Amino acid sequence: MPFTAAEENYIKTIFQLQLVEGMVSTNSVASTLETSAASVTDMLKKLKLKKLLVYEKYKGFKLNNEGKKAALSIIRKHRLWETFLVNILHFKWDEVHEVAEQLEHIQSNQLIDHLDNFLGNPQFDPHGDPIPDATGKMPVMTQINLTKFPLHIVGEVCSVGSQSSDMLSLLSHKQIEIGSTISVEQFFAFDESIDVKINNTLMVNISAKLAQHLYVKKLNYAS
Amino acid sequence: MPFTAAEENYIKTIFQLQLVEGMVSTNSVASTLETSAASVTDMLKKLKLKKLLVYEKYKGFKLNNEGKKAALSIIRKHRLWETFLVNILHFKWDEVHEVAEQLEHIQSNQLIDHLDNFLGNPQFDPHGDPIPDATGKMPVMTQINLTKFPLHIVGEVCSVGSQSSDMLSLLSHKQIEIGSTISVEQFFAFDESIDVKINNTLMVNISAKLAQHLYVKKLNYAS
DNA sequence: TTAAAATTTTAGATTTGTCTAAAAATATTT
DNA sequence: AAATATTTTTAGACAAATCTAAAATTTTAA
Ligand SMILES: [Mn+2]
Ligand SMILES: [Mn+2]
Ligand SMILES: [Mn+2]
Ligand SMILES: [Mn+2]
């Protein structure tokens, strides 16, 4: 029942890929984890043996309920630790990912429950991603990718699709943060870039690639 | 330069044994880590190759300066995490050891420095053991084993030589804690047990075995 | 609808950390 | 000083996680 750190990294990656892809491919896992396709196949056999996923040779694979449950527990730990690092130890939000990658593998339910409680049972992590509770439930976010966000509607930046330093420093340069209000003002078909207004004042241009990694939600409340 | 968790566990164990034994034996490490003597020999070769210890076949071994430095860094992490678990997450002092055994292997200097700072740069962990600073220095304790403590002198319980649940629950039963004042009032040669006075009031009998695991320091300050 | 390209799996190694059983060295007793 | 016991090391094996290179399968393109 307890998993190794390597198994947990695969489980988490497959979970996140299947949210987007449905069925997951060997190569997508390999490139996400920066490992070889052969290693992925090796691990798939182990995870299948442990009854965490549905897998037929050459046909792709996806986590079953047991596997999803395991993934949510790892994601819960990862996001709670990130919250701890930023809120309590005053890390910057682009400095926490690597350490959380390690901390998520610490085995102790008591630890994670006490941590959750100490942090005040936070609902979202510093990147705006929802934190599953002990049973695996997460708040729904109805977040939309910025590329699909309607024009001239004010939303709030609530999540970033990548934690690469390159991306985070670009965001920082453009003065975009989690919680910034944002509205798409113009679309340029040529390069699919967009002009957005940040916090109702600053106007900046955002590349298609960057937009693909920004998630926003509509502001339902006053303003 | 970074060590694996297994290497770190050996380094820490050898350090602690050589404080008492001077030269360390294969079997003492094996029984402390609950592993086979053969595994210890295997690891000794690796640690020698990494120039962390002085080792000649069949002759015993001990950490050199480089090895001691590594050990102190691991001990620093272990004791800071224990302090976090007890002071911040409200674990009991006899519940923290297993989790700290895992947390001590997280690789991030930034993390441990921020944690130290957040905890207020504590000098002692919840078991009364000194916490090395970032350079490896620890406060000297001049603690004495209770079996060697002079009669009728008031001291303070500052460390326990074991973290076994059995021992900690026995201490709890006798209402002895870290920080309790203690004085040895009578020695019984027959079973080498002693009567001690706790916090200047309660008189209890302590077995030779228990006394061997209790460390006290003289109270130099008023009272 | 074959041929070429891409993807995936297998075969065979390697590293780390562990084990048991046997051999070697050291320590203790007659 | 032998014989015996203990400790330590070596030899050989195994599981986990990884790799490269080759084979198998599926997909795409001619
Ligand atoms: Mn991880
Ligand atoms: Mn996050
Ligand atoms: Mn440990
Ligand atoms: Mn301690």
Short mmCIF file of C-alpha atoms (C1' of nucleotides) and ligand atoms in Angstrom, two decimals:
data_model
loop_
_atom_site.label_atom_id
_atom_site.label_comp_id
_atom_site.label_asym_id
_atom_site.label_seq_id
_atom_site.Cartn_x
_atom_site.Cartn_y
_atom_site.Cartn_z
CA MET A 1 0.00 0.00 0.00
CA PRO A 2 2.75 2.55 0.50
CA PHE A 3 4.39 3.58 -2.78
CA THR A 4 7.99 4.43 -3.58
CA ALA A 5 8.90 7.98 -4.55
CA ALA A 6 9.42 6.86 -8.15
CA GLU A 7 6.01 5.21 -8.29
CA GLU A 8 4.39 8.32 -6.83
CA ASN A 9 6.02 10.56 -9.43
CA TYR A 10 4.65 8.38 -12.22
CA ILE A 11 1.19 8.18 -10.66
CA LYS A 12 0.98 11.94 -10.29
CA THR A 13 2.21 12.59 -13.83
CA ILE A 14 -0.20 10.12 -15.39
CA PHE A 15 -3.07 11.67 -13.42
CA GLN A 16 -2.27 15.15 -14.64
CA LEU A 17 -1.81 14.02 -18.25
CA GLN A 18 -5.06 12.07 -18.34
CA LEU A 19 -7.02 15.13 -17.24
CA VAL A 20 -6.05 16.63 -20.59
CA GLU A 21 -5.41 13.65 -22.86
CA GLY A 22 -7.94 11.12 -21.59
CA MET A 23 -5.83 8.16 -22.62
CA VAL A 24 -2.14 8.69 -21.84
CA SER A 25 0.81 7.78 -24.06
CA THR A 26 4.19 6.38 -23.07
CA ASN A 27 6.08 9.23 -24.70
CA SER A 28 4.09 11.97 -22.96
CA VAL A 29 4.97 10.51 -19.58
CA ALA A 30 8.58 10.05 -20.63
CA SER A 31 8.97 13.65 -21.72
CA THR A 32 7.16 15.03 -18.66
CA LEU A 33 9.38 13.06 -16.29
CA GLU A 34 12.44 13.55 -18.48
CA THR A 35 13.11 9.83 -18.64
CA SER A 36 13.22 7.21 -21.39
CA ALA A 37 10.16 5.57 -22.92
CA ALA A 38 11.63 2.21 -21.90
CA SER A 39 11.62 3.24 -18.24
CA VAL A 40 7.99 4.29 -18.53
CA THR A 41 7.03 0.90 -19.94
CA ASP A 42 8.87 -0.81 -17.08
CA MET A 43 6.98 1.24 -14.53
CA LEU A 44 3.63 0.70 -16.27
CA LYS A 45 4.02 -3.04 -15.73
CA LYS A 46 4.59 -2.50 -12.03
CA LEU A 47 1.64 -0.13 -11.66
CA LYS A 48 -0.60 -2.52 -13.57
CA LEU A 49 0.49 -5.33 -11.26
CA LYS A 50 -0.46 -3.12 -8.32
CA LYS A 51 -3.86 -2.60 -9.98
CA LEU A 52 -3.55 1.18 -10.25
CA LEU A 53 -4.15 1.52 -13.97
CA VAL A 54 -5.78 0.12 -17.06
CA TYR A 55 -3.09 -0.71 -19.57
CA GLU A 56 -2.84 -2.76 -22.72
CA LYS A 57 0.40 -2.96 -24.65
CA TYR A 58 0.62 -0.35 -27.42
CA LYS A 59 -2.91 0.87 -26.60
CA GLY A 60 -2.21 3.61 -24.04
CA PHE A 61 -3.23 3.65 -20.39
CA LYS A 62 -5.04 5.56 -17.67
CA LEU A 63 -5.39 5.38 -13.90
CA ASN A 64 -8.37 3.50 -12.48
CA ASN A 65 -10.19 4.72 -9.36
CA GLU A 66 -7.57 3.28 -7.06
CA GLY A 67 -4.85 5.06 -9.04
CA LYS A 68 -6.72 8.36 -9.05
CA LYS A 69 -7.17 8.13 -5.31
CA ALA A 70 -3.43 7.64 -4.89
CA ALA A 71 -2.70 10.56 -7.23
CA LEU A 72 -5.00 12.92 -5.34
CA SER A 73 -3.31 12.05 -2.08
CA ILE A 74 0.10 12.92 -3.55
CA ILE A 75 -1.22 16.14 -5.08
CA ARG A 76 -2.74 17.05 -1.72
CA LYS A 77 0.64 16.67 -0.06
CA HIS A 78 2.45 18.58 -2.81
CA ARG A 79 0.10 21.55 -2.65
CA LEU A 80 -0.07 21.69 1.14
CA TRP A 81 3.73 21.75 1.33
CA GLU A 82 3.86 24.48 -1.31
CA THR A 83 1.39 26.48 0.76
CA PHE A 84 3.54 25.95 3.84
CA LEU A 85 6.69 27.04 2.03
CA VAL A 86 5.12 30.25 0.70
CA ASN A 87 2.79 31.25 3.54
CA ILE A 88 4.91 30.21 6.51
CA LEU A 89 8.53 30.06 5.38
CA HIS A 90 8.18 32.99 2.96
CA PHE A 91 9.50 31.26 -0.14
CA LYS A 92 8.57 32.93 -3.41
CA TRP A 93 5.94 31.05 -5.43
CA ASP A 94 8.47 30.20 -8.14
CA GLU A 95 10.94 28.69 -5.65
CA VAL A 96 8.78 26.02 -4.07
CA HIS A 97 8.24 23.41 -6.72
CA GLU A 98 11.50 21.47 -6.46
CA VAL A 99 11.35 21.19 -2.68
CA ALA A 100 7.65 20.21 -2.76
CA GLU A 101 8.60 17.46 -5.25
CA GLN A 102 10.61 15.94 -2.41
CA LEU A 103 8.32 16.73 0.52
CA GLU A 104 5.28 15.17 -1.19
CA HIS A 105 6.88 11.74 -0.68
CA ILE A 106 7.12 11.89 3.12
CA GLN A 107 4.99 9.05 4.48
CA SER A 108 2.81 10.11 7.41
CA ASN A 109 -0.89 10.77 7.43
CA GLN A 110 -0.61 12.35 10.84
CA LEU A 111 1.94 14.81 9.47
CA ILE A 112 -0.15 15.91 6.53
CA ASP A 113 -3.32 16.22 8.59
CA HIS A 114 -1.57 18.34 11.22
CA LEU A 115 0.00 20.45 8.48
CA ASP A 116 -3.37 20.98 6.81
CA ASN A 117 -4.83 22.03 10.12
CA PHE A 118 -1.92 24.33 10.96
CA LEU A 119 -2.29 26.05 7.58
CA GLY A 120 -6.01 26.58 8.23
CA ASN A 121 -7.25 23.99 5.71
CA PRO A 122 -6.39 26.08 2.67
CA GLN A 123 -8.46 25.52 -0.48
CA PHE A 124 -5.88 26.66 -3.04
CA ASP A 125 -2.10 26.50 -3.25
CA PRO A 126 0.18 29.46 -4.08
CA HIS A 127 -0.21 28.77 -7.82
CA GLY A 128 -3.99 28.93 -7.52
CA ASP A 129 -4.46 25.18 -7.86
CA PRO A 130 -7.10 23.49 -5.69
CA ILE A 131 -5.97 21.35 -2.75
CA PRO A 132 -7.81 18.01 -2.40
CA ASP A 133 -9.10 17.23 1.08
CA ALA A 134 -8.27 14.03 2.95
CA THR A 135 -11.00 12.18 1.02
CA GLY A 136 -9.73 13.41 -2.37
CA LYS A 137 -12.40 16.06 -2.99
CA MET A 138 -11.30 19.39 -4.44
CA PRO A 139 -13.17 22.68 -4.85
CA VAL A 140 -14.32 23.06 -8.45
CA MET A 141 -12.75 25.98 -10.11
CA THR A 142 -14.49 26.57 -13.41
CA GLN A 143 -11.25 28.05 -14.60
CA ILE A 144 -10.84 28.68 -18.29
CA ASN A 145 -7.74 28.82 -20.38
CA LEU A 146 -6.89 32.40 -21.26
CA THR A 147 -6.94 31.53 -25.00
CA LYS A 148 -10.66 30.71 -24.60
CA PHE A 149 -11.58 33.65 -22.44
CA PRO A 150 -14.09 36.06 -24.02
CA LEU A 151 -13.05 39.57 -24.98
CA HIS A 152 -13.53 42.53 -22.63
CA ILE A 153 -14.61 40.40 -19.68
CA VAL A 154 -12.73 40.89 -16.45
CA GLY A 155 -11.39 37.74 -14.88
CA GLU A 156 -8.85 36.77 -12.28
CA VAL A 157 -5.62 34.91 -12.94
CA CYS A 158 -6.06 31.80 -10.81
CA SER A 159 -3.59 29.22 -12.04
CA VAL A 160 -0.52 28.75 -14.20
CA GLY A 161 -0.12 25.63 -16.29
CA SER A 162 3.61 25.38 -15.73
CA GLN A 163 5.98 26.20 -12.93
CA SER A 164 9.07 26.64 -15.09
CA SER A 165 11.31 29.42 -13.87
CA ASP A 166 11.35 30.83 -17.39
CA MET A 167 7.61 31.21 -17.39
CA LEU A 168 7.38 32.56 -13.88
CA SER A 169 10.03 35.20 -14.50
CA LEU A 170 8.24 36.23 -17.68
CA LEU A 171 5.03 36.64 -15.71
CA SER A 172 6.88 38.59 -13.10
CA HIS A 173 8.27 40.88 -15.80
CA LYS A 174 4.80 41.49 -17.15
CA GLN A 175 3.58 42.12 -13.59
CA ILE A 176 1.09 39.29 -13.77
CA GLU A 177 0.42 37.36 -10.56
CA ILE A 178 -2.12 34.91 -9.19
CA GLY A 179 -5.02 37.13 -8.22
CA SER A 180 -4.32 39.81 -10.82
CA THR A 181 -7.43 40.83 -12.68
CA ILE A 182 -7.14 40.39 -16.40
CA SER A 183 -9.20 41.08 -19.47
CA VAL A 184 -8.48 40.19 -23.08
CA GLU A 185 -8.67 43.34 -25.17
CA GLN A 186 -7.46 42.29 -28.61
CA PHE A 187 -6.56 39.15 -30.58
CA PHE A 188 -3.91 39.17 -33.32
CA ALA A 189 -4.51 36.35 -35.77
CA PHE A 190 -1.04 36.54 -37.30
CA ASP A 191 0.84 35.12 -34.30
CA GLU A 192 -2.16 34.37 -32.08
CA SER A 193 -0.86 36.78 -29.48
CA ILE A 194 -3.26 38.85 -27.39
CA ASP A 195 -3.29 42.20 -25.68
CA VAL A 196 -4.55 42.02 -22.13
CA LYS A 197 -5.26 44.63 -19.48
CA ILE A 198 -3.82 43.79 -16.06
CA ASN A 199 -5.46 45.11 -12.89
CA ASN A 200 -7.60 47.43 -15.01
CA THR A 201 -4.65 49.60 -15.96
CA LEU A 202 -1.50 48.07 -17.49
CA MET A 203 -1.83 46.87 -21.07
CA VAL A 204 0.58 44.12 -22.16
CA ASN A 205 0.98 41.75 -25.06
CA ILE A 206 0.96 38.02 -24.34
CA SER A 207 2.22 35.34 -26.71
CA ALA A 208 0.02 32.40 -27.69
CA LYS A 209 2.34 30.10 -25.80
CA LEU A 210 2.12 32.10 -22.60
CA ALA A 211 -1.66 32.42 -22.93
CA GLN A 212 -1.95 28.66 -23.24
CA HIS A 213 -0.41 28.35 -19.79
CA LEU A 214 -2.57 30.90 -18.01
CA TYR A 215 -5.92 29.99 -16.47
CA VAL A 216 -8.45 32.54 -15.38
CA LYS A 217 -11.85 32.49 -13.80
CA LYS A 218 -14.68 34.93 -14.26
CA LEU A 219 -15.17 37.40 -11.49
CA ASN A 220 -18.71 36.77 -10.35
CA TYR A 221 -18.61 39.23 -7.54
CA ALA A 222 -18.77 42.99 -7.56
CA SER A 223 -16.45 45.28 -9.52
CA MET B 1 28.44 16.05 -2.71
CA PRO B 2 24.76 15.29 -2.05
CA PHE B 3 24.28 11.99 -0.28
CA THR B 4 21.57 9.37 -0.65
CA ALA B 5 19.17 8.76 2.24
CA ALA B 6 20.88 5.42 2.93
CA GLU B 7 24.31 7.04 3.05
CA GLU B 8 23.01 9.73 5.38
CA ASN B 9 21.53 7.18 7.77
CA TYR B 10 24.88 5.41 8.00
CA ILE B 11 26.82 8.65 8.43
CA LYS B 12 24.57 9.80 11.26
CA THR B 13 24.68 6.44 13.02
CA ILE B 14 28.47 6.19 12.82
CA PHE B 15 28.79 9.73 14.17
CA GLN B 16 26.60 8.99 17.16
CA LEU B 17 28.36 5.70 17.89
CA GLN B 18 31.83 7.18 17.70
CA LEU B 19 30.94 9.82 20.29
CA VAL B 20 30.65 6.93 22.74
CA GLU B 21 32.86 4.20 21.30
CA GLY B 22 35.69 6.21 19.71
CA MET B 23 36.39 3.57 17.09
CA VAL B 24 33.19 2.07 15.67
CA SER B 25 32.55 -1.61 14.91
CA THR B 26 30.64 -3.12 12.01
CA ASN B 27 28.25 -4.96 14.30
CA SER B 28 27.31 -1.90 16.33
CA VAL B 29 26.24 -0.09 13.17
CA ALA B 30 24.41 -3.17 11.93
CA SER B 31 22.40 -3.55 15.12
CA THR B 32 21.64 0.19 15.37
CA LEU B 33 20.35 0.31 11.79
CA GLU B 34 18.79 -3.14 12.07
CA THR B 35 20.61 -4.38 9.00
CA SER B 36 23.18 -7.09 8.29
CA ALA B 37 26.90 -6.77 8.97
CA ALA B 38 27.51 -7.49 5.28
CA SER B 39 25.46 -4.44 4.28
CA VAL B 40 27.48 -2.30 6.65
CA THR B 41 30.74 -3.48 5.10
CA ASP B 42 29.37 -2.67 1.64
CA MET B 43 28.46 0.85 2.71
CA LEU B 44 31.82 1.38 4.45
CA LYS B 45 33.57 0.84 1.14
CA LYS B 46 31.40 3.51 -0.51
CA LEU B 47 31.89 6.00 2.30
CA LYS B 48 35.64 5.40 2.27
CA LEU B 49 35.67 5.99 -1.48
CA LYS B 50 33.86 9.28 -0.86
CA LYS B 51 36.56 10.10 1.71
CA LEU B 52 34.18 10.44 4.63
CA LEU B 53 35.84 8.00 6.98
CA VAL B 54 39.03 6.30 8.08
CA TYR B 55 38.62 2.57 7.64
CA GLU B 56 40.91 -0.41 7.51
CA LYS B 57 39.53 -3.89 7.06
CA TYR B 58 38.90 -5.66 10.37
CA LYS B 59 40.30 -2.68 12.28
CA GLY B 60 37.18 -0.58 12.87
CA PHE B 61 36.44 2.87 11.47
CA LYS B 62 35.47 6.44 12.30
CA LEU B 63 34.35 9.54 10.42
CA ASN B 64 37.01 12.06 9.44
CA ASN B 65 36.35 15.82 9.55
CA GLU B 66 34.47 15.75 6.26
CA GLY B 67 32.28 12.91 7.56
CA LYS B 68 31.61 14.66 10.86
CA LYS B 69 30.62 17.81 9.00
CA ALA B 70 28.12 15.79 6.95
CA ALA B 71 26.78 14.11 10.09
CA LEU B 72 26.24 17.41 11.89
CA SER B 73 24.30 18.76 8.93
CA ILE B 74 21.97 15.75 8.99
CA ILE B 75 21.56 15.98 12.77
CA ARG B 76 20.77 19.67 12.41
CA LYS B 77 17.98 18.86 9.97
CA HIS B 78 16.64 16.01 12.10
CA ARG B 79 16.46 18.11 15.26
CA LEU B 80 15.01 21.19 13.55
CA TRP B 81 12.26 19.06 12.03
CA GLU B 82 11.55 17.47 15.42
CA THR B 83 11.27 20.94 16.90
CA PHE B 84 8.88 21.96 14.11
CA LEU B 85 6.73 18.88 14.64
CA VAL B 86 6.43 19.42 18.39
CA ASN B 87 6.36 23.21 18.67
CA ILE B 88 4.35 24.04 15.56
CA LEU B 89 2.34 20.97 14.60
CA HIS B 90 1.78 19.87 18.21
CA PHE B 91 3.09 16.34 17.89
CA LYS B 92 4.00 14.69 21.18
CA TRP B 93 7.75 14.36 21.73
CA ASP B 94 7.55 10.57 21.45
CA GLU B 95 5.76 10.71 18.07
CA VAL B 96 8.26 12.68 16.06
CA HIS B 97 11.24 10.45 15.56
CA GLU B 98 10.00 8.31 12.66
CA VAL B 99 8.83 11.29 10.60
CA ALA B 100 12.01 13.23 11.33
CA GLU B 101 13.97 10.21 10.06
CA GLN B 102 12.36 10.92 6.68
CA LEU B 103 12.36 14.72 6.73
CA GLU B 104 16.08 14.90 7.56
CA HIS B 105 16.81 13.67 4.01
CA ILE B 106 15.08 16.51 2.16
CA GLN B 107 17.75 18.30 0.11
CA SER B 108 17.49 22.07 0.32
CA ASN B 109 19.69 24.44 2.27
CA GLN B 110 17.21 27.22 1.70
CA LEU B 111 14.49 25.11 3.30
CA ILE B 112 16.44 24.30 6.42
CA ASP B 113 17.67 27.86 6.88
CA HIS B 114 14.16 29.26 6.54
CA LEU B 115 12.85 26.61 8.92
CA ASP B 116 15.54 27.43 11.48
CA ASN B 117 14.66 31.08 11.22
CA PHE B 118 10.92 30.45 11.46
CA LEU B 119 11.45 28.37 14.61
CA GLY B 120 13.49 31.19 16.16
CA ASN B 121 16.88 29.48 15.87
CA PRO B 122 16.21 27.01 18.66
CA GLN B 123 19.23 25.70 20.59
CA PHE B 124 17.73 22.39 21.74
CA ASP B 125 15.28 19.92 20.26
CA PRO B 126 12.24 18.50 22.07
CA HIS B 127 14.37 15.71 23.55
CA GLY B 128 16.82 18.24 25.01
CA ASP B 129 19.51 17.51 22.44
CA PRO B 130 21.53 20.44 21.07
CA ILE B 131 20.88 21.63 17.51
CA PRO B 132 24.02 22.34 15.45
CA ASP B 133 24.02 25.68 13.65
CA ALA B 134 24.64 25.99 9.89
CA THR B 135 28.41 25.77 10.47
CA GLY B 136 28.12 22.64 12.62
CA LYS B 137 28.64 24.26 16.02
CA MET B 138 26.43 23.13 18.90
CA PRO B 139 25.93 24.55 22.37
CA VAL B 140 27.94 22.50 24.86
CA MET B 141 25.74 20.83 27.37
CA THR B 142 27.90 19.35 30.11
CA GLN B 143 25.14 16.88 30.68
CA ILE B 144 25.80 13.96 32.97
CA ASN B 145 24.22 10.56 33.07
CA LEU B 146 21.82 10.30 35.99
CA THR B 147 23.71 7.25 37.33
CA LYS B 148 26.75 9.52 37.83
CA PHE B 149 24.90 12.48 39.28
CA PRO B 150 25.87 13.38 42.84
CA LEU B 151 23.38 12.92 45.68
CA HIS B 152 21.15 15.76 46.88
CA ILE B 153 22.15 18.13 44.06
CA VAL B 154 19.32 19.61 42.04
CA GLY B 155 19.65 19.20 38.29
CA GLU B 156 17.44 19.45 35.28
CA VAL B 157 16.43 16.57 33.02
CA CYS B 158 17.79 17.68 29.67
CA SER B 159 17.99 14.61 27.45
CA VAL B 160 16.84 11.03 27.12
CA GLY B 161 19.15 8.40 25.70
CA SER B 162 16.38 6.59 23.87
CA GLN B 163 13.18 7.53 22.14
CA SER B 164 11.46 4.18 22.53
CA SER B 165 7.77 4.48 23.23
CA ASP B 166 8.17 2.11 26.15
CA MET B 167 10.65 4.41 27.79
CA LEU B 168 8.73 7.58 27.06
CA SER B 169 5.51 6.21 28.45
CA LEU B 170 7.33 5.09 31.59
CA LEU B 171 8.71 8.61 32.01
CA SER B 172 5.29 10.01 31.44
CA HIS B 173 3.90 7.70 34.13
CA LYS B 174 6.54 8.87 36.59
CA GLN B 175 5.75 12.49 35.60
CA ILE B 176 9.30 13.10 34.42
CA GLU B 177 9.76 15.46 31.47
CA ILE B 178 12.52 17.38 29.77
CA GLY B 179 12.98 20.39 31.99
CA SER B 180 11.84 18.68 35.19
CA THR B 181 14.18 19.37 38.09
CA ILE B 182 15.54 16.22 39.62
CA SER B 183 17.74 15.26 42.52
CA VAL B 184 19.04 11.84 43.51
CA GLU B 185 18.08 11.18 47.10
CA GLN B 186 19.04 7.56 47.72
CA PHE B 187 20.94 4.71 46.04
CA PHE B 188 19.99 1.07 46.56
CA ALA B 189 22.98 -1.19 45.93
CA PHE B 190 20.92 -4.36 45.65
CA ASP B 191 19.30 -3.54 42.29
CA GLU B 192 21.13 -0.26 41.60
CA SER B 193 17.83 1.58 41.58
CA ILE B 194 17.60 5.13 42.92
CA ASP B 195 15.03 7.31 44.57
CA VAL B 196 14.78 10.74 42.99
CA LYS B 197 12.81 13.85 43.84
CA ILE B 198 11.02 15.41 40.87
CA ASN B 199 10.32 19.14 40.78
CA ASN B 200 11.25 19.37 44.45
CA THR B 201 8.18 17.45 45.57
CA LEU B 202 7.36 14.05 44.08
CA MET B 203 9.59 11.18 45.19
CA VAL B 204 9.83 8.23 42.78
CA ASN B 205 11.99 5.15 42.34
CA ILE B 206 13.94 4.77 39.12
CA SER B 207 15.47 1.52 37.87
CA ALA B 208 19.16 1.31 36.94
CA LYS B 209 18.15 0.81 33.33
CA LEU B 210 15.98 3.90 33.23
CA ALA B 211 18.63 5.97 35.00
CA GLN B 212 21.19 4.94 32.38
CA HIS B 213 19.01 6.59 29.76
CA LEU B 214 18.42 9.86 31.54
CA TYR B 215 20.82 12.78 31.22
CA VAL B 216 20.76 15.77 33.52
CA LYS B 217 22.68 18.97 33.88
CA LYS B 218 23.43 20.90 37.03
CA LEU B 219 21.35 23.96 37.58
CA ASN B 220 23.89 26.74 37.70
CA TYR B 221 21.37 29.51 37.96
CA ALA B 222 19.23 30.65 40.84
CA SER B 223 16.81 28.41 42.78
"C1'" DT C 1 -1.82 -0.67 -49.99
"C1'" DT C 2 2.63 -0.98 -49.45
"C1'" DA C 3 6.64 1.58 -47.65
"C1'" DA C 4 8.51 4.66 -44.36
"C1'" DA C 5 8.22 6.88 -39.95
"C1'" DA C 6 7.04 7.08 -35.32
"C1'" DT C 7 5.91 4.87 -31.14
"C1'" DT C 8 6.24 1.33 -27.92
"C1'" DT C 9 8.10 -2.75 -26.01
"C1'" DT C 10 11.74 -6.07 -25.09
"C1'" DA C 11 16.51 -7.55 -24.25
"C1'" DG C 12 20.33 -6.95 -21.83
"C1'" DA C 13 23.27 -3.84 -18.73
"C1'" DT C 14 24.23 -0.91 -14.80
"C1'" DT C 15 23.85 1.26 -10.11
"C1'" DT C 16 22.28 1.22 -5.40
"C1'" DG C 17 21.16 -1.12 -1.50
"C1'" DT C 18 20.04 -5.12 0.41
"C1'" DC C 19 20.30 -10.26 1.67
"C1'" DT C 20 22.35 -15.28 2.96
"C1'" DA C 21 26.02 -18.39 3.21
"C1'" DA C 22 30.77 -19.22 3.19
"C1'" DA C 23 35.50 -17.75 3.97
"C1'" DA C 24 38.90 -15.03 6.41
"C1'" DA C 25 40.59 -12.63 10.30
"C1'" DT C 26 40.59 -11.63 15.08
"C1'" DA C 27 39.54 -12.58 19.92
"C1'" DT C 28 38.75 -15.73 23.69
"C1'" DT C 29 39.20 -20.10 26.11
"C1'" DT C 30 40.82 -23.96 27.39
"C1'" DA D 1 49.63 -22.64 21.86
"C1'" DA D 2 45.84 -24.82 20.04
"C1'" DA D 3 41.10 -25.06 19.69
"C1'" DT D 4 36.96 -22.59 19.69
"C1'" DA D 5 34.08 -18.69 19.26
"C1'" DT D 6 33.14 -14.23 17.48
"C1'" DT D 7 33.51 -10.69 14.20
"C1'" DT D 8 34.18 -9.12 9.72
"C1'" DT D 9 34.58 -9.57 4.92
"C1'" DT D 10 33.71 -11.70 0.47
"C1'" DA D 11 30.96 -14.16 -2.96
"C1'" DG D 12 26.97 -14.46 -5.21
"C1'" DA D 13 22.15 -13.28 -5.61
"C1'" DC D 14 18.10 -10.18 -5.89
"C1'" DA D 15 14.78 -6.11 -6.32
"C1'" DA D 16 14.16 -1.31 -7.82
"C1'" DA D 17 14.99 2.03 -11.11
"C1'" DT D 18 17.33 3.42 -14.67
"C1'" DC D 19 19.76 3.23 -19.40
"C1'" DT D 20 20.82 2.01 -24.72
"C1'" DA D 21 20.02 -0.64 -28.67
"C1'" DA D 22 17.22 -3.68 -31.13
"C1'" DA D 23 12.72 -5.67 -32.20
"C1'" DA D 24 7.73 -5.32 -32.55
"C1'" DT D 25 3.71 -2.73 -33.41
"C1'" DT D 26 1.03 1.09 -34.91
"C1'" DT D 27 0.52 5.27 -37.55
"C1'" DT D 28 1.30 8.11 -41.52
"C1'" DA D 29 2.45 8.94 -46.11
"C1'" DA D 30 3.53 7.86 -50.66
MN MN E 1 8.12 14.16 -6.44
MN MN E 2 1.40 24.24 -7.11
MN MN E 3 16.76 8.94 8.26
MN MN E 4 15.67 14.37 19.05
#
